[in-house]
Structures are given as structure tokens and as C-alpha cells.
Amino acid sequence: EFSHPIIGSFFGTVGISIMLLSSVIGSYNSSAQLVVWCIGTLITLTLSVLMISRLLNGNAAPTSAVPAWLIGGVGSLDIVVTGGAFTASWTHEVNLLAAAIGSVSAIVFFILIFSRLIHHDPLGAAMRPSKMILMAPFAVGFIAYVNLAQKVDMFAALLFYFGLFLFAIILYRLLVKPAPFSATWWGIGFPMAAMTNAAFIYAGAVGGKGLGFIAALLLFVLTTSVIVLSFRTLHALLTGRLLSA
């Protein structure tokens, strides 16, 4: 699976998950948080090197450029999202390295994927929910940038609003033409969670009832989606359809 040009990208979620767990651990032990963050960072950067190096081998089919490719870039940005609070000079340099890798690779992959979606056949039904990942670089990029800059400025606002714009378009398309349920529907979870966090950060910095309502609405949509996906997954597992392939 790791060698697959599409499925292999999802291995990047391993490092992302470990880094997100480090944020939770930080509430109990800062030293353990740093250790877990370092492990997740090392895994994420290693996978980014391997995945990008593999693409540079050439002969990649244009149709293999799918939203899942962005996970490599988003994973590097998550290093900054989860490690931006560290004050050591070396962690700051690691965060800058990760921000550079994540932001530039996300831009390149986003353009390639957008071009593929426009000029080639539509994604298969099972892959349609993964379009939500297109929003992730802007939502995660917003949080990473705010962590580095320690402020919400004009550039951060542009990232946030374009991510919100993409979210509205993709959500509408998924609701109008929903794909049959499969495990790939879980791909909508982490980009929606990132967008929700970004909305609360932006609303907290800028203020206003409208922004607060948008953040609360995103949280409601995210929570509802996770609940529905959990029940649908459990039902599919108990009826023998989830693992039938």
C-alpha cells in the first residue's frame, strides 16, 4: 500500500496523529509532549522526503494527482501547528523548516490536483469525499502561520477565508451528489476539524457575532458528521460490508 501512488499518501496521517496527540499530552507533561512531538516530526519529515522523492522519479499518471497528495504537505504544516508553542531556538528552526516544506509543497500539489480535476475524468465515487482535503492546506496553513507570526494579520485572514470558500463549495457538492458510503468518507474529518479550529482562532482574534456564529456552525457540522460517520461505519462493519473488498 505504501508504494501505491494514491493510497501511499495516507501514511502521512501517522505522523500527523502522533503530533496531535502530543498537544493533548502537553496538558499533563511538557517533557513528554516534546518527546512525542519530536517522534511525530521525524516521521512526518521522513515521509515527506520519501513521497516527494518518489514523485520526482517521473512517469506518474496525471490521474494519480488526487487530493490525498496534499497530506504530505499538510503533515509538515502540522509540525508548526502542534509545536508552535515551544520556545527553544532549535524548535523554532524546525518549525520554520516544516513551514517552508509544507507551504511550498502544498501550493505545488494544489495546482497539480486542481488541474487534474479540471482537465481529466472526475474522481471515482469512493474518492469524491477526499476533495475536502483541498481545504486543509489553507485551514492548517492559517493555524501554522498564526503560531509562527503570533498574530492574525491580513495574510492569515486571506488563508482563512479562502479555506472557508473551498469548504462551502466542496460541502455543497458532496451534499448534492453524495458518494456511496465507504471508509474513505472519514477523509472529510481532519480538514473539517482544522477549518473549525481556524474559525474559532479567527473569531477570537477579530471578534464579532457573525464570525462566532460561523465557528459554532462549523463545529456543529463537524460534530454531526463524525457522529453520522461513526454510526455508518459501525453498521457497515456489523453487516459485513465495510471489509468486504
PDB file of C-alpha atoms in Angstrom:
ATOM      1  CA  GLU A   1       0.000   0.000   0.000  1.00  0.00           C
ATOM      2  CA  PHE A   2       2.855   2.390   0.732  1.00  0.00           C
ATOM      3  CA  SER A   3       4.114   2.049  -2.830  1.00  0.00           C
ATOM      4  CA  HIS A   4       0.676   2.830  -4.270  1.00  0.00           C
ATOM      5  CA  PRO A   5       0.679   6.327  -5.885  1.00  0.00           C
ATOM      6  CA  ILE A   6      -2.589   7.278  -4.154  1.00  0.00           C
ATOM      7  CA  ILE A   7      -3.054   5.105  -1.061  1.00  0.00           C
ATOM      8  CA  GLY A   8       0.556   5.642  -0.018  1.00  0.00           C
ATOM      9  CA  SER A   9      -0.169   9.308   0.724  1.00  0.00           C
ATOM     10  CA  PHE A  10      -2.430   8.352   3.626  1.00  0.00           C
ATOM     11  CA  PHE A  11       0.578   7.047   5.560  1.00  0.00           C
ATOM     12  CA  GLY A  12       1.301  10.706   6.268  1.00  0.00           C
ATOM     13  CA  THR A  13      -1.588  10.673   8.740  1.00  0.00           C
ATOM     14  CA  VAL A  14       0.518   8.510  11.080  1.00  0.00           C
ATOM     15  CA  GLY A  15       2.918  11.341  11.867  1.00  0.00           C
ATOM     16  CA  ILE A  16       0.076  13.871  11.982  1.00  0.00           C
ATOM     17  CA  SER A  17      -1.793  11.763  14.548  1.00  0.00           C
ATOM     18  CA  ILE A  18       1.264  11.442  16.770  1.00  0.00           C
ATOM     19  CA  MET A  19       1.858  15.206  16.709  1.00  0.00           C
ATOM     20  CA  LEU A  20      -1.782  15.941  17.513  1.00  0.00           C
ATOM     21  CA  LEU A  21      -1.544  13.555  20.455  1.00  0.00           C
ATOM     22  CA  SER A  22       1.485  15.495  21.692  1.00  0.00           C
ATOM     23  CA  SER A  23      -0.757  18.544  22.138  1.00  0.00           C
ATOM     24  CA  VAL A  24      -3.072  16.528  24.370  1.00  0.00           C
ATOM     25  CA  ILE A  25      -0.152  15.104  26.345  1.00  0.00           C
ATOM     26  CA  GLY A  26       1.146  18.644  26.864  1.00  0.00           C
ATOM     27  CA  SER A  27      -1.723  19.318  29.253  1.00  0.00           C
ATOM     28  CA  TYR A  28      -0.195  16.763  31.620  1.00  0.00           C
ATOM     29  CA  ASN A  29       3.554  16.720  30.982  1.00  0.00           C
ATOM     30  CA  SER A  30       5.540  19.185  28.868  1.00  0.00           C
ATOM     31  CA  SER A  31       8.607  16.935  28.628  1.00  0.00           C
ATOM     32  CA  ALA A  32       6.545  14.027  27.303  1.00  0.00           C
ATOM     33  CA  GLN A  33       4.882  16.429  24.873  1.00  0.00           C
ATOM     34  CA  LEU A  34       8.248  17.415  23.415  1.00  0.00           C
ATOM     35  CA  VAL A  35       9.354  13.787  23.056  1.00  0.00           C
ATOM     36  CA  VAL A  36       6.143  12.733  21.298  1.00  0.00           C
ATOM     37  CA  TRP A  37       6.243  15.842  19.098  1.00  0.00           C
ATOM     38  CA  CYS A  38       9.820  15.012  18.063  1.00  0.00           C
ATOM     39  CA  ILE A  39       8.786  11.461  17.121  1.00  0.00           C
ATOM     40  CA  GLY A  40       5.849  12.713  15.060  1.00  0.00           C
ATOM     41  CA  THR A  41       8.023  15.382  13.439  1.00  0.00           C
ATOM     42  CA  LEU A  42      10.701  12.893  12.457  1.00  0.00           C
ATOM     43  CA  ILE A  43       8.131  10.510  10.951  1.00  0.00           C
ATOM     44  CA  THR A  44       6.396  13.335   9.081  1.00  0.00           C
ATOM     45  CA  LEU A  45       9.570  14.815   7.604  1.00  0.00           C
ATOM     46  CA  THR A  46      10.841  11.365   6.625  1.00  0.00           C
ATOM     47  CA  LEU A  47       7.585  10.522   4.862  1.00  0.00           C
ATOM     48  CA  SER A  48       7.605  13.905   3.120  1.00  0.00           C
ATOM     49  CA  VAL A  49      11.095  13.206   1.763  1.00  0.00           C
ATOM     50  CA  LEU A  50      10.126   9.705   0.607  1.00  0.00           C
ATOM     51  CA  MET A  51       6.849  10.749  -1.023  1.00  0.00           C
ATOM     52  CA  ILE A  52       8.251  13.765  -2.850  1.00  0.00           C
ATOM     53  CA  SER A  53      11.330  11.825  -3.942  1.00  0.00           C
ATOM     54  CA  ARG A  54       9.072   9.102  -5.344  1.00  0.00           C
ATOM     55  CA  LEU A  55       7.138  11.648  -7.386  1.00  0.00           C
ATOM     56  CA  LEU A  56      10.368  13.014  -8.849  1.00  0.00           C
ATOM     57  CA  ASN A  57      11.100   9.590 -10.355  1.00  0.00           C
ATOM     58  CA  GLY A  58       8.745  10.563 -13.185  1.00  0.00           C
ATOM     59  CA  ASN A  59       6.148   8.610 -15.180  1.00  0.00           C
ATOM     60  CA  ALA A  60       3.367   9.442 -12.711  1.00  0.00           C
ATOM     61  CA  ALA A  61      -0.038   9.214 -14.337  1.00  0.00           C
ATOM     62  CA  PRO A  62      -1.839  12.591 -14.380  1.00  0.00           C
ATOM     63  CA  THR A  63      -4.945  10.921 -12.939  1.00  0.00           C
ATOM     64  CA  SER A  64      -2.981   9.874  -9.839  1.00  0.00           C
ATOM     65  CA  ALA A  65      -2.832  13.530  -8.753  1.00  0.00           C
ATOM     66  CA  VAL A  66      -5.611  13.382  -6.166  1.00  0.00           C
ATOM     67  CA  PRO A  67      -6.359  15.423  -3.019  1.00  0.00           C
ATOM     68  CA  ALA A  68      -4.638  12.791  -0.849  1.00  0.00           C
ATOM     69  CA  TRP A  69      -1.313  14.033  -2.261  1.00  0.00           C
ATOM     70  CA  LEU A  70      -1.735  17.107  -0.085  1.00  0.00           C
ATOM     71  CA  ILE A  71      -1.346  15.076   3.097  1.00  0.00           C
ATOM     72  CA  GLY A  72       2.436  15.178   2.725  1.00  0.00           C
ATOM     73  CA  GLY A  73       2.441  18.969   2.651  1.00  0.00           C
ATOM     74  CA  VAL A  74      -0.241  19.377   5.298  1.00  0.00           C
ATOM     75  CA  GLY A  75       1.649  16.981   7.548  1.00  0.00           C
ATOM     76  CA  SER A  76       4.672  19.299   7.584  1.00  0.00           C
ATOM     77  CA  LEU A  77       2.425  22.255   8.423  1.00  0.00           C
ATOM     78  CA  ASP A  78       1.029  20.276  11.367  1.00  0.00           C
ATOM     79  CA  ILE A  79       4.519  20.287  12.832  1.00  0.00           C
ATOM     80  CA  VAL A  80       4.119  24.036  13.287  1.00  0.00           C
ATOM     81  CA  VAL A  81       0.500  23.712  14.441  1.00  0.00           C
ATOM     82  CA  THR A  82       1.470  21.404  17.289  1.00  0.00           C
ATOM     83  CA  GLY A  83       4.963  22.750  18.018  1.00  0.00           C
ATOM     84  CA  GLY A  84       4.497  26.482  17.645  1.00  0.00           C
ATOM     85  CA  ALA A  85       4.335  26.985  21.419  1.00  0.00           C
ATOM     86  CA  PHE A  86       7.825  25.588  22.045  1.00  0.00           C
ATOM     87  CA  THR A  87      10.291  28.336  22.952  1.00  0.00           C
ATOM     88  CA  ALA A  88      13.658  26.662  22.345  1.00  0.00           C
ATOM     89  CA  SER A  89      15.650  28.106  19.454  1.00  0.00           C
ATOM     90  CA  TRP A  90      16.092  24.721  17.769  1.00  0.00           C
ATOM     91  CA  THR A  91      12.356  24.004  17.824  1.00  0.00           C
ATOM     92  CA  HIS A  92      11.765  27.396  16.182  1.00  0.00           C
ATOM     93  CA  GLU A  93      14.155  26.463  13.378  1.00  0.00           C
ATOM     94  CA  VAL A  94      12.438  23.094  12.937  1.00  0.00           C
ATOM     95  CA  ASN A  95       9.111  24.899  12.727  1.00  0.00           C
ATOM     96  CA  LEU A  96      10.489  27.235  10.049  1.00  0.00           C
ATOM     97  CA  LEU A  97      11.811  24.249   8.091  1.00  0.00           C
ATOM     98  CA  ALA A  98       8.466  22.496   8.347  1.00  0.00           C
ATOM     99  CA  ALA A  99       6.578  25.640   7.351  1.00  0.00           C
ATOM    100  CA  ALA A 100       8.787  26.044   4.282  1.00  0.00           C
ATOM    101  CA  ILE A 101       8.355  22.416   3.192  1.00  0.00           C
ATOM    102  CA  GLY A 102       4.648  22.324   3.936  1.00  0.00           C
ATOM    103  CA  SER A 103       3.652  25.630   2.376  1.00  0.00           C
ATOM    104  CA  VAL A 104       5.582  25.302  -0.879  1.00  0.00           C
ATOM    105  CA  SER A 105       4.757  21.624  -1.454  1.00  0.00           C
ATOM    106  CA  ALA A 106       1.085  22.286  -0.656  1.00  0.00           C
ATOM    107  CA  ILE A 107       0.969  25.055  -3.267  1.00  0.00           C
ATOM    108  CA  VAL A 108       2.597  22.848  -5.915  1.00  0.00           C
ATOM    109  CA  PHE A 109       0.361  19.864  -5.186  1.00  0.00           C
ATOM    110  CA  PHE A 110      -2.760  22.013  -5.002  1.00  0.00           C
ATOM    111  CA  ILE A 111      -2.109  23.335  -8.514  1.00  0.00           C
ATOM    112  CA  LEU A 112      -1.426  19.842  -9.893  1.00  0.00           C
ATOM    113  CA  ILE A 113      -4.552  18.405  -8.282  1.00  0.00           C
ATOM    114  CA  PHE A 114      -6.762  21.310  -9.353  1.00  0.00           C
ATOM    115  CA  SER A 115      -5.507  20.909 -12.922  1.00  0.00           C
ATOM    116  CA  ARG A 116      -6.241  17.173 -12.825  1.00  0.00           C
ATOM    117  CA  LEU A 117      -9.779  17.779 -11.543  1.00  0.00           C
ATOM    118  CA  ILE A 118     -10.437  20.262 -14.337  1.00  0.00           C
ATOM    119  CA  HIS A 119      -8.824  18.529 -17.312  1.00  0.00           C
ATOM    120  CA  HIS A 120      -9.288  14.819 -16.623  1.00  0.00           C
ATOM    121  CA  ASP A 121     -12.084  12.418 -15.741  1.00  0.00           C
ATOM    122  CA  PRO A 122     -13.927  13.048 -12.453  1.00  0.00           C
ATOM    123  CA  LEU A 123     -12.759  11.236  -9.350  1.00  0.00           C
ATOM    124  CA  GLY A 124     -14.287   7.841  -8.704  1.00  0.00           C
ATOM    125  CA  ALA A 125     -17.203   7.675  -6.308  1.00  0.00           C
ATOM    126  CA  ALA A 126     -15.055   6.316  -3.471  1.00  0.00           C
ATOM    127  CA  MET A 127     -12.570   9.195  -3.810  1.00  0.00           C
ATOM    128  CA  ARG A 128     -15.067  12.076  -4.045  1.00  0.00           C
ATOM    129  CA  PRO A 129     -15.212  12.735  -0.274  1.00  0.00           C
ATOM    130  CA  SER A 130     -11.432  13.242  -0.294  1.00  0.00           C
ATOM    131  CA  LYS A 131     -11.995  16.533  -2.147  1.00  0.00           C
ATOM    132  CA  MET A 132     -12.469  18.044   1.300  1.00  0.00           C
ATOM    133  CA  ILE A 133      -8.692  17.657   1.754  1.00  0.00           C
ATOM    134  CA  LEU A 134      -8.276  20.507  -0.762  1.00  0.00           C
ATOM    135  CA  MET A 135      -9.320  22.835   2.050  1.00  0.00           C
ATOM    136  CA  ALA A 136      -6.742  21.511   4.522  1.00  0.00           C
ATOM    137  CA  PRO A 137      -3.644  23.464   3.381  1.00  0.00           C
ATOM    138  CA  PHE A 138      -5.449  26.767   3.920  1.00  0.00           C
ATOM    139  CA  ALA A 139      -7.007  25.876   7.281  1.00  0.00           C
ATOM    140  CA  VAL A 140      -3.863  24.214   8.640  1.00  0.00           C
ATOM    141  CA  GLY A 141      -1.702  26.858   6.966  1.00  0.00           C
ATOM    142  CA  PHE A 142      -3.687  29.560   8.769  1.00  0.00           C
ATOM    143  CA  ILE A 143      -3.101  27.964  12.176  1.00  0.00           C
ATOM    144  CA  ALA A 144       0.584  27.326  11.418  1.00  0.00           C
ATOM    145  CA  TYR A 145       1.125  30.903  10.241  1.00  0.00           C
ATOM    146  CA  VAL A 146      -0.599  32.361  13.304  1.00  0.00           C
ATOM    147  CA  ASN A 147       1.579  30.179  15.538  1.00  0.00           C
ATOM    148  CA  LEU A 148       4.714  31.486  13.821  1.00  0.00           C
ATOM    149  CA  ALA A 149       3.689  35.141  13.499  1.00  0.00           C
ATOM    150  CA  GLN A 150       1.885  35.222  16.865  1.00  0.00           C
ATOM    151  CA  LYS A 151      -0.863  37.366  15.340  1.00  0.00           C
ATOM    152  CA  VAL A 152      -3.793  37.253  12.945  1.00  0.00           C
ATOM    153  CA  ASP A 153      -2.920  39.658  10.136  1.00  0.00           C
ATOM    154  CA  MET A 154      -4.139  40.266   6.581  1.00  0.00           C
ATOM    155  CA  PHE A 155      -2.311  37.238   5.141  1.00  0.00           C
ATOM    156  CA  ALA A 156      -3.777  34.965   7.816  1.00  0.00           C
ATOM    157  CA  ALA A 157      -7.241  36.320   7.030  1.00  0.00           C
ATOM    158  CA  LEU A 158      -6.781  35.554   3.325  1.00  0.00           C
ATOM    159  CA  LEU A 159      -5.840  31.949   4.132  1.00  0.00           C
ATOM    160  CA  PHE A 160      -8.834  31.572   6.413  1.00  0.00           C
ATOM    161  CA  TYR A 161     -11.405  32.988   4.026  1.00  0.00           C
ATOM    162  CA  PHE A 162     -10.186  31.021   1.009  1.00  0.00           C
ATOM    163  CA  GLY A 163     -10.323  27.854   3.090  1.00  0.00           C
ATOM    164  CA  LEU A 164     -13.872  28.756   4.115  1.00  0.00           C
ATOM    165  CA  PHE A 165     -14.736  29.420   0.462  1.00  0.00           C
ATOM    166  CA  LEU A 166     -13.471  25.983  -0.596  1.00  0.00           C
ATOM    167  CA  PHE A 167     -15.289  24.344   2.311  1.00  0.00           C
ATOM    168  CA  ALA A 168     -18.621  25.798   1.184  1.00  0.00           C
ATOM    169  CA  ILE A 169     -18.127  24.653  -2.428  1.00  0.00           C
ATOM    170  CA  ILE A 170     -16.984  21.127  -1.578  1.00  0.00           C
ATOM    171  CA  LEU A 171     -19.635  20.610   1.104  1.00  0.00           C
ATOM    172  CA  TYR A 172     -22.346  21.693  -1.335  1.00  0.00           C
ATOM    173  CA  ARG A 173     -21.082  19.279  -4.000  1.00  0.00           C
ATOM    174  CA  LEU A 174     -20.907  16.386  -1.524  1.00  0.00           C
ATOM    175  CA  LEU A 175     -24.453  17.067  -0.338  1.00  0.00           C
ATOM    176  CA  VAL A 176     -25.906  17.451  -3.836  1.00  0.00           C
ATOM    177  CA  LYS A 177     -24.111  14.419  -5.244  1.00  0.00           C
ATOM    178  CA  PRO A 178     -23.158  12.226  -2.274  1.00  0.00           C
ATOM    179  CA  ALA A 179     -20.862   9.294  -2.836  1.00  0.00           C
ATOM    180  CA  PRO A 180     -21.857   5.825  -1.582  1.00  0.00           C
ATOM    181  CA  PHE A 181     -20.694   5.283   1.974  1.00  0.00           C
ATOM    182  CA  SER A 182     -17.242   3.780   2.429  1.00  0.00           C
ATOM    183  CA  ALA A 183     -14.317   4.204   4.798  1.00  0.00           C
ATOM    184  CA  THR A 184     -12.966   6.970   2.556  1.00  0.00           C
ATOM    185  CA  TRP A 185     -15.690   9.261   3.896  1.00  0.00           C
ATOM    186  CA  TRP A 186     -13.530   9.639   7.001  1.00  0.00           C
ATOM    187  CA  GLY A 187     -11.232  11.760   4.836  1.00  0.00           C
ATOM    188  CA  ILE A 188     -13.529  14.725   5.459  1.00  0.00           C
ATOM    189  CA  GLY A 189     -12.840  14.661   9.192  1.00  0.00           C
ATOM    190  CA  PHE A 190      -9.428  16.188   9.696  1.00  0.00           C
ATOM    191  CA  PRO A 191      -9.765  19.063   7.175  1.00  0.00           C
ATOM    192  CA  MET A 192     -13.144  19.995   8.673  1.00  0.00           C
ATOM    193  CA  ALA A 193     -11.646  19.873  12.168  1.00  0.00           C
ATOM    194  CA  ALA A 194      -8.786  22.112  11.026  1.00  0.00           C
ATOM    195  CA  MET A 195     -11.249  24.578   9.494  1.00  0.00           C
ATOM    196  CA  THR A 196     -13.281  24.605  12.699  1.00  0.00           C
ATOM    197  CA  ASN A 197     -10.212  25.320  14.820  1.00  0.00           C
ATOM    198  CA  ALA A 198      -9.156  28.041  12.392  1.00  0.00           C
ATOM    199  CA  ALA A 199     -12.616  29.620  12.628  1.00  0.00           C
ATOM    200  CA  PHE A 200     -12.503  29.770  16.422  1.00  0.00           C
ATOM    201  CA  ILE A 201      -8.996  31.265  16.364  1.00  0.00           C
ATOM    202  CA  TYR A 202     -10.019  33.870  13.792  1.00  0.00           C
ATOM    203  CA  ALA A 203     -13.257  34.698  15.583  1.00  0.00           C
ATOM    204  CA  GLY A 204     -11.392  35.047  18.874  1.00  0.00           C
ATOM    205  CA  ALA A 205      -8.846  37.423  17.326  1.00  0.00           C
ATOM    206  CA  VAL A 206     -11.213  39.563  15.244  1.00  0.00           C
ATOM    207  CA  GLY A 207     -14.434  39.314  17.244  1.00  0.00           C
ATOM    208  CA  GLY A 208     -17.979  39.801  16.056  1.00  0.00           C
ATOM    209  CA  LYS A 209     -21.124  37.747  16.364  1.00  0.00           C
ATOM    210  CA  GLY A 210     -21.051  36.747  12.693  1.00  0.00           C
ATOM    211  CA  LEU A 211     -17.648  35.091  12.950  1.00  0.00           C
ATOM    212  CA  GLY A 212     -18.645  33.455  16.215  1.00  0.00           C
ATOM    213  CA  PHE A 213     -21.736  32.036  14.520  1.00  0.00           C
ATOM    214  CA  ILE A 214     -19.646  30.684  11.629  1.00  0.00           C
ATOM    215  CA  ALA A 215     -17.271  28.963  14.080  1.00  0.00           C
ATOM    216  CA  ALA A 216     -20.173  27.458  16.033  1.00  0.00           C
ATOM    217  CA  LEU A 217     -21.838  26.312  12.806  1.00  0.00           C
ATOM    218  CA  LEU A 218     -18.649  24.620  11.633  1.00  0.00           C
ATOM    219  CA  LEU A 219     -18.350  22.858  14.992  1.00  0.00           C
ATOM    220  CA  PHE A 220     -21.940  21.646  14.664  1.00  0.00           C
ATOM    221  CA  VAL A 221     -21.354  20.356  11.116  1.00  0.00           C
ATOM    222  CA  LEU A 222     -18.115  18.638  12.177  1.00  0.00           C
ATOM    223  CA  THR A 223     -19.681  17.002  15.236  1.00  0.00           C
ATOM    224  CA  THR A 224     -22.715  15.842  13.275  1.00  0.00           C
ATOM    225  CA  SER A 225     -20.500  14.446  10.525  1.00  0.00           C
ATOM    226  CA  VAL A 226     -18.347  12.469  12.967  1.00  0.00           C
ATOM    227  CA  ILE A 227     -21.413  11.040  14.713  1.00  0.00           C
ATOM    228  CA  VAL A 228     -23.046  10.026  11.426  1.00  0.00           C
ATOM    229  CA  LEU A 229     -19.811   8.511  10.101  1.00  0.00           C
ATOM    230  CA  SER A 230     -19.323   6.575  13.348  1.00  0.00           C
ATOM    231  CA  PHE A 231     -22.797   5.025  13.154  1.00  0.00           C
ATOM    232  CA  ARG A 232     -22.494   4.311   9.428  1.00  0.00           C
ATOM    233  CA  THR A 233     -19.086   2.701   9.929  1.00  0.00           C
ATOM    234  CA  LEU A 234     -20.278   0.556  12.824  1.00  0.00           C
ATOM    235  CA  HIS A 235     -23.348  -0.518  10.864  1.00  0.00           C
ATOM    236  CA  ALA A 236     -21.270  -1.398   7.809  1.00  0.00           C
ATOM    237  CA  LEU A 237     -18.853  -3.379   9.980  1.00  0.00           C
ATOM    238  CA  LEU A 238     -21.600  -5.351  11.722  1.00  0.00           C
ATOM    239  CA  THR A 239     -23.341  -6.125   8.417  1.00  0.00           C
ATOM    240  CA  GLY A 240     -20.101  -7.314   6.809  1.00  0.00           C
ATOM    241  CA  ARG A 241     -19.951  -4.606   4.142  1.00  0.00           C
ATOM    242  CA  LEU A 242     -17.111  -2.475   5.477  1.00  0.00           C
ATOM    243  CA  LEU A 243     -14.364  -5.020   4.888  1.00  0.00           C
ATOM    244  CA  SER A 244     -15.987  -6.869   2.011  1.00  0.00           C
ATOM    245  CA  ALA A 245     -13.392  -5.648  -0.503  1.00  0.00           C
TER     246      ALA A 245
END
